[in-house]
PDB file of C-alpha atoms in Angstrom:
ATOM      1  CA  UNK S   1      17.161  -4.550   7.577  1.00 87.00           C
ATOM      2  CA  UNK S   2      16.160  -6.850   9.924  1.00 85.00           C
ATOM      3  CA  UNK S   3      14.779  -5.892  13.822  1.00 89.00           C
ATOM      4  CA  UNK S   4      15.392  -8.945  15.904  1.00 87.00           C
ATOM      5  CA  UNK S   5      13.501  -8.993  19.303  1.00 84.00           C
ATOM      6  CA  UNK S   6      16.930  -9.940  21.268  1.00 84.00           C
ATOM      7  CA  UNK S   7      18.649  -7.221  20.266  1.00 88.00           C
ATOM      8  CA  UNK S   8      16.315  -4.261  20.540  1.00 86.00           C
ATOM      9  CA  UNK S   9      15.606  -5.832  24.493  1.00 86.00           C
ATOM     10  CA  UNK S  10      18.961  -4.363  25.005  1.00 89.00           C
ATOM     11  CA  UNK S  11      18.384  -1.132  23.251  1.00 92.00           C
ATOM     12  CA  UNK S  12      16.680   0.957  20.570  1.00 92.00           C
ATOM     13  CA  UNK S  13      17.689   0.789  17.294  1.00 91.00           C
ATOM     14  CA  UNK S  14      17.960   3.891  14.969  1.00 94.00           C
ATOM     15  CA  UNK S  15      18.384   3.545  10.997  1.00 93.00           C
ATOM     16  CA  UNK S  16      18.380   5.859   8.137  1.00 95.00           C
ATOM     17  CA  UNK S  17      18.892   4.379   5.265  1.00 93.00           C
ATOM     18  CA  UNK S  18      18.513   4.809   1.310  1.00 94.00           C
ATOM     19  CA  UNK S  19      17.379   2.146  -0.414  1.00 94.00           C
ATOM     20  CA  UNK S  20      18.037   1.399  -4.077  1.00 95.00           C
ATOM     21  CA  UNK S  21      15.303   0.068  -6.656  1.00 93.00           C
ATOM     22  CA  UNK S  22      14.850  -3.241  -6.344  1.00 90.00           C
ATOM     23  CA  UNK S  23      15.866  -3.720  -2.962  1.00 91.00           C
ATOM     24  CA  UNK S  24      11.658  -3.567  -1.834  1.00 92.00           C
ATOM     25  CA  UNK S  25       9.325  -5.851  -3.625  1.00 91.00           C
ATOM     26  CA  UNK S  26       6.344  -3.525  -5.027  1.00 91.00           C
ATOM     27  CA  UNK S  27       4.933  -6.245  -7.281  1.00 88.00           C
ATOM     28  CA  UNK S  28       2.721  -4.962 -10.295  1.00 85.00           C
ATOM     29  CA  UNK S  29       1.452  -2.140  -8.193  1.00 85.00           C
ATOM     30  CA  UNK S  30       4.640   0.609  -8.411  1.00 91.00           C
ATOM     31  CA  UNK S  31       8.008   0.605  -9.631  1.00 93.00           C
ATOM     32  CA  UNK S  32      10.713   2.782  -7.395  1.00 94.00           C
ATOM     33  CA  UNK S  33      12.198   5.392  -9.459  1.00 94.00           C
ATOM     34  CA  UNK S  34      15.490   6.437  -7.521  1.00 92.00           C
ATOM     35  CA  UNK S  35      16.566   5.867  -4.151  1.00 95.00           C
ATOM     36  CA  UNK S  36      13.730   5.459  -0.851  1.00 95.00           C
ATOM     37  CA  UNK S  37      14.731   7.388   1.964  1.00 95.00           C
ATOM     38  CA  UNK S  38      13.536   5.781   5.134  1.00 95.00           C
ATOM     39  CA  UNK S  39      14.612   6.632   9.121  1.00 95.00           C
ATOM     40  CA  UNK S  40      13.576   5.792  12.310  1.00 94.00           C
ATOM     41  CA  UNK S  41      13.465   4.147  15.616  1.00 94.00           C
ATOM     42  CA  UNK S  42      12.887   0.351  16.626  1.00 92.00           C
ATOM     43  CA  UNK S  43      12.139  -0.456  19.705  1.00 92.00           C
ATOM     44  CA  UNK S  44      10.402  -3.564  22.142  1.00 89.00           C
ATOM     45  CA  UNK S  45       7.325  -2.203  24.191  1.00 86.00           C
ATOM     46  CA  UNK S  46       6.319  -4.978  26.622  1.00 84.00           C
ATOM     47  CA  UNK S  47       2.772  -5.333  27.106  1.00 78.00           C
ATOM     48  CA  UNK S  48       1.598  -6.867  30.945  1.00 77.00           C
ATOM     49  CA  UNK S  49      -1.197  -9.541  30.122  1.00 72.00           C
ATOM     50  CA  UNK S  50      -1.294 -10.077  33.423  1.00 72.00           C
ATOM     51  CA  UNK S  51       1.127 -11.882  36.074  1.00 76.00           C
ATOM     52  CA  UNK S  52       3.614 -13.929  34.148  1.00 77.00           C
ATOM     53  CA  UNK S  53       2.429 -13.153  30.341  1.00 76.00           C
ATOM     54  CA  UNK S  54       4.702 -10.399  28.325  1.00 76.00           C
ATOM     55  CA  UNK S  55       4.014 -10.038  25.408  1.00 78.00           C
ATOM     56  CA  UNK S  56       7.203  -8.217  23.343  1.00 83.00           C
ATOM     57  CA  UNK S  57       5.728  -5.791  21.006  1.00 86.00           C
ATOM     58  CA  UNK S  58       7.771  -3.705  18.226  1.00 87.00           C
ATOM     59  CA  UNK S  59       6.990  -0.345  18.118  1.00 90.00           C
ATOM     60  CA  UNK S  60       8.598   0.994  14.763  1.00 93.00           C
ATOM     61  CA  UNK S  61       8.273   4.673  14.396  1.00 94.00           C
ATOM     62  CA  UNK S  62       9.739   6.233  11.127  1.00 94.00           C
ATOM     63  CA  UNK S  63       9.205   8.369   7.738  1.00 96.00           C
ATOM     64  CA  UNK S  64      10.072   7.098   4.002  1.00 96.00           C
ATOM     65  CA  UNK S  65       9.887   9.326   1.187  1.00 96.00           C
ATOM     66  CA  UNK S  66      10.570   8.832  -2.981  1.00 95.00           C
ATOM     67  CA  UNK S  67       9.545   8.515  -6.127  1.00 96.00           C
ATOM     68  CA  UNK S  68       7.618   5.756  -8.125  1.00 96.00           C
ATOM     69  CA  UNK S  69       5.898   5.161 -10.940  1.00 94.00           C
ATOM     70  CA  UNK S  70       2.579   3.747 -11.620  1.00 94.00           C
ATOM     71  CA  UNK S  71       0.476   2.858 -14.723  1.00 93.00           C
ATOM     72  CA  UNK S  72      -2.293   5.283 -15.856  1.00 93.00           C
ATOM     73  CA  UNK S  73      -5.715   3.804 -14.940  1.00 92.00           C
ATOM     74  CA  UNK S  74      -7.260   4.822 -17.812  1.00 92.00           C
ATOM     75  CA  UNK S  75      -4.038   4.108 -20.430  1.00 92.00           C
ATOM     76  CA  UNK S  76      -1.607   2.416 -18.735  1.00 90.00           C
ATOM     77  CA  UNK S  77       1.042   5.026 -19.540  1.00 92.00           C
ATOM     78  CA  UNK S  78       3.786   5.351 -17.047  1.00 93.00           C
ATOM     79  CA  UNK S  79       2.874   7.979 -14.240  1.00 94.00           C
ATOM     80  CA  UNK S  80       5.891   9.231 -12.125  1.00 95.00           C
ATOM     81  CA  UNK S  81       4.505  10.605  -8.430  1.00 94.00           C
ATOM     82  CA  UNK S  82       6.484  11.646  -5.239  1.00 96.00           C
ATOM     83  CA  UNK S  83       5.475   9.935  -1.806  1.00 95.00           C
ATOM     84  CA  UNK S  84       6.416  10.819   1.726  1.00 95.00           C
ATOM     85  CA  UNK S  85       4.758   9.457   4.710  1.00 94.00           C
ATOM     86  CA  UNK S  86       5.181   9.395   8.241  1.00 94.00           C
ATOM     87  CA  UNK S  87       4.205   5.918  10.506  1.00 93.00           C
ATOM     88  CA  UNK S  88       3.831   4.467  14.227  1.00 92.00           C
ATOM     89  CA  UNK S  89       3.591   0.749  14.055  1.00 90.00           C
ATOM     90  CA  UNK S  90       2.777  -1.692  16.885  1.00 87.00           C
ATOM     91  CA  UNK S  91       4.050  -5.476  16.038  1.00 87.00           C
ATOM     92  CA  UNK S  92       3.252  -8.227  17.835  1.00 82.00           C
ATOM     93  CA  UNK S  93       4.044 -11.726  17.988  1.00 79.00           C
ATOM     94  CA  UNK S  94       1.854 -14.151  15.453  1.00 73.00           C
ATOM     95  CA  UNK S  95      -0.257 -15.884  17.239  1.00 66.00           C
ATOM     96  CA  UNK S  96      -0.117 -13.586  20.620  1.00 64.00           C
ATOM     97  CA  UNK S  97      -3.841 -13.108  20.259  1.00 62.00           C
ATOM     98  CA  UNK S  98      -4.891 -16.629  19.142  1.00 63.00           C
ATOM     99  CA  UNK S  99      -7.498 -18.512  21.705  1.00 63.00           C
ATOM    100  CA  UNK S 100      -8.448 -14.830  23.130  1.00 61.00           C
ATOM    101  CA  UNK S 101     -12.251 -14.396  23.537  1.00 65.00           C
ATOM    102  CA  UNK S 102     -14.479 -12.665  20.408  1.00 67.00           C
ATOM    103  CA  UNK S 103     -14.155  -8.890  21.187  1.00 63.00           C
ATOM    104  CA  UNK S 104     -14.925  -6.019  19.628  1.00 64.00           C
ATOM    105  CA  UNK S 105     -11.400  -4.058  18.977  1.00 63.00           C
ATOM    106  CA  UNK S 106     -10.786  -0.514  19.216  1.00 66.00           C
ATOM    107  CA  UNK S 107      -9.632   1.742  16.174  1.00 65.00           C
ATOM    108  CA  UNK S 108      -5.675   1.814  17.926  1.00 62.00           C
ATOM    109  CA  UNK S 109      -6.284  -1.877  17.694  1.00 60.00           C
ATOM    110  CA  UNK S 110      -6.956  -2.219  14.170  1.00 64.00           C
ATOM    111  CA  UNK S 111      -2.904  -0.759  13.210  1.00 70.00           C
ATOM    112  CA  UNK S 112      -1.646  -3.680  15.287  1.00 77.00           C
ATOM    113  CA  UNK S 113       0.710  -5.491  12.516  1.00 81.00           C
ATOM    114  CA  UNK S 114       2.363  -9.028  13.915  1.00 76.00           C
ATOM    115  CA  UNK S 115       5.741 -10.681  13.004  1.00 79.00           C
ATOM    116  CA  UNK S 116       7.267 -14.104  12.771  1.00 78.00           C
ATOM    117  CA  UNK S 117      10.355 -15.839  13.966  1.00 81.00           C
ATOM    118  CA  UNK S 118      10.927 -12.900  16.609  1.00 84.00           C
ATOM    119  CA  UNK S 119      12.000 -10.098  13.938  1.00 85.00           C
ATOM    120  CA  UNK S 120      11.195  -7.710  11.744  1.00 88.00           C
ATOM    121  CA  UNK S 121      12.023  -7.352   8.397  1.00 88.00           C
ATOM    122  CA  UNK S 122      11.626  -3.363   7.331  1.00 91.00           C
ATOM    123  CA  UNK S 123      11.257  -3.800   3.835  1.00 93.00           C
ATOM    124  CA  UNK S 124       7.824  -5.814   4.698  1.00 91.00           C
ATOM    125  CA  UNK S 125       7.041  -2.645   6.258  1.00 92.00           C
ATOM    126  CA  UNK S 126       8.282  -0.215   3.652  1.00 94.00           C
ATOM    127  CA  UNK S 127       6.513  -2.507   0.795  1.00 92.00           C
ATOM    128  CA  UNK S 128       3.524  -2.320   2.952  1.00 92.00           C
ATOM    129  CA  UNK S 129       3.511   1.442   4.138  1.00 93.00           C
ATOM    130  CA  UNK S 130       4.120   2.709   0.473  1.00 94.00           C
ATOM    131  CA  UNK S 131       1.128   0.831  -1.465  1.00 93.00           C
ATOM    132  CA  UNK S 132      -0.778   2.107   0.996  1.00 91.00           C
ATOM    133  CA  UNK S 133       0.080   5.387   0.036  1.00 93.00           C
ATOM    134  CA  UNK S 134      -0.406   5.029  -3.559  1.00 92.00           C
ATOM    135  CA  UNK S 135      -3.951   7.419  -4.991  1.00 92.00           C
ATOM    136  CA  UNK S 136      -6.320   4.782  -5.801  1.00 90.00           C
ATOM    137  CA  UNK S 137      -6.639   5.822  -9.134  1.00 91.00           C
ATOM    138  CA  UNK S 138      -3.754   6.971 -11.138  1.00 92.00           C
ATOM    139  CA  UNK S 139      -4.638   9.604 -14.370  1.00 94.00           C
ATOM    140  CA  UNK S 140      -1.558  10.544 -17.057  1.00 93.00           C
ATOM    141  CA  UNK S 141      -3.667  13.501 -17.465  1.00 93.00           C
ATOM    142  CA  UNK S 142      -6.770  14.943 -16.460  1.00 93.00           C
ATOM    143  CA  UNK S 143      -8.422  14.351 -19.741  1.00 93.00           C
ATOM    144  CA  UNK S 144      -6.833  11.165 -20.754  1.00 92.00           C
ATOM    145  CA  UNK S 145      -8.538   9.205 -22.939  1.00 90.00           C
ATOM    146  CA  UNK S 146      -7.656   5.977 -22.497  1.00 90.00           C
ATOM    147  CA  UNK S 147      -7.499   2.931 -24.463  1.00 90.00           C
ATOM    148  CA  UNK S 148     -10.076   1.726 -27.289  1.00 87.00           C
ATOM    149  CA  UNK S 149     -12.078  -1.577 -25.665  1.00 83.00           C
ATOM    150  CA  UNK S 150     -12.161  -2.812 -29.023  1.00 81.00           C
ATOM    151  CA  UNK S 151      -8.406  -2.664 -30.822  1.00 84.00           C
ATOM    152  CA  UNK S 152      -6.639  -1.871 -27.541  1.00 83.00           C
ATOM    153  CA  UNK S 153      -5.256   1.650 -29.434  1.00 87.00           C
ATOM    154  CA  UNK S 154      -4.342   4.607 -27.371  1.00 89.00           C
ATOM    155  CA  UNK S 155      -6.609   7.246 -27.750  1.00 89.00           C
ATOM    156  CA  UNK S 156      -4.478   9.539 -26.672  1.00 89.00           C
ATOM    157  CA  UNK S 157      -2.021   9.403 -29.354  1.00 89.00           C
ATOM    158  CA  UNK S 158      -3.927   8.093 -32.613  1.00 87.00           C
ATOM    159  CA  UNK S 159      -7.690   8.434 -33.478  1.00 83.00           C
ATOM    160  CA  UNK S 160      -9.970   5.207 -33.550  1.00 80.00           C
ATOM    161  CA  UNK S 161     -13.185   4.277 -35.040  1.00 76.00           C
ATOM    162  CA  UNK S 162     -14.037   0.950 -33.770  1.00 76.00           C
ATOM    163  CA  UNK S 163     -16.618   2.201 -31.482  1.00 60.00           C
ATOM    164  CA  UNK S 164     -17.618   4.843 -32.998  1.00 59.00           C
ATOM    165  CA  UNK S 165     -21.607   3.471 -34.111  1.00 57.00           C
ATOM    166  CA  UNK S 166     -21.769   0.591 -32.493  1.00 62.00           C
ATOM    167  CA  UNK S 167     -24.269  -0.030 -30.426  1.00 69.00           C
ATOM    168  CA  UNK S 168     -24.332  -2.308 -27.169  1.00 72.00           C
ATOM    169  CA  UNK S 169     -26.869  -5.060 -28.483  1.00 76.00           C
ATOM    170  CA  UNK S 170     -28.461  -4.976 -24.502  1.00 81.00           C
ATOM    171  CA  UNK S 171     -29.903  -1.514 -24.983  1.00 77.00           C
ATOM    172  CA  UNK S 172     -31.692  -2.232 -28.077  1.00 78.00           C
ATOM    173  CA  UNK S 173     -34.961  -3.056 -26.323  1.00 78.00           C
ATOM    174  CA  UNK S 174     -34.757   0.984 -25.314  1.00 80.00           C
ATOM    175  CA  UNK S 175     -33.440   2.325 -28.471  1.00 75.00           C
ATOM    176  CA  UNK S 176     -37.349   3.690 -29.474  1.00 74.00           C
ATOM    177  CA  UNK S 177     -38.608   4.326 -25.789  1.00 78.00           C
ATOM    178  CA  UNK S 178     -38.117   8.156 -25.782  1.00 74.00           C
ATOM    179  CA  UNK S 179     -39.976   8.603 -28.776  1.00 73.00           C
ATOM    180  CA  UNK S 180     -42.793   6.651 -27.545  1.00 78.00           C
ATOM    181  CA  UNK S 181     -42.361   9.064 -24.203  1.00 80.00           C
ATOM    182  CA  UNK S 182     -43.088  11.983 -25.671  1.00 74.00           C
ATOM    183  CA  UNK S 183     -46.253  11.147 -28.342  1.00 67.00           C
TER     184      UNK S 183
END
């Protein structure tokens, strides 16, 4: 859906939508399991830079919620988790700030999000607003095991010996030093 600055001049614009899988890029980083519910409110917010400089912002106020599914970190086994989040998004114009003066911004400043060609696109947004909400690290289980460095098996499922007494060659130069600790 697609929030074009000439038409929400004349007026708000409210969606609720459900979007199916595929319709919102995720990349590598989730895959949408079911339909995304998203609504909201678009809207311009005109922001006075002084006599004869408006700057049209889009203020895009909304909730999504769904399901996804993201590798394990530890075995890259499918994980399925529910999100639901709530935003308030400022947009402005690309290149609305260029050749203003080095300032420090304030923390409202740092959600400021721009847009080109005088629209919006909300599945940027969506995309955007739901890897952000992704954990940071992903377990199967809390005791997952992972995979072996060595033959790439799941320990998890099948028992593997590769590392078991190996040593890292780097820690050799210790391997006696706590018997020479305590004589």
């Amino acid at each position: 859906m697609e929030f074009k600055i000439a038409e929400l001049e004349h007026e708000p614009v409210e969606f609720d939508l459900q979007l199916k899988p595929g319709a919102v890029d995720f990349g590598d980083e989730a895959e949408q399991r079911g339909d995304l519910a998203t609504s909201g409110r678009a809207e311009v917010i005109h922001e006075h830079r002084g006599p004869k400089e408006i700057v049209p912002d889009i203020r895009l106020k909304g909730r999504f919620a769904g399901k996804f599914q993201v590798p394990c970190a530890r075995c890259i086994e499918p994980v399925e988790i529910p999100l639901s989040a709530e935003f308030d998004l400022i947009f402005r114009p690309i290149g609305a700030d260029a050749g203003a003066p080095e300032r420090s911004i304030t923390a409202s400043e740092t959600e400021i999000g721009y847009y080109q060609k005088d629209s919006l696109l909300l599945e940027d947004v969506l995309r955007e607003q739901v890897l952000l909400s992704l954990p940071v690290r992903t377990l199967c289980k809390p005791d997952c095991k992972g995979l072996c460095p060595h033959c790439g098996a799941d320990r998890n499922t099948q028992p593997c010996s590769c590392g078991e007494g190996q040593n890292d060659p780097r820690w050799e130069a210790l391997t006696g030093l706590r018997g020479r600790i305590k004589s």
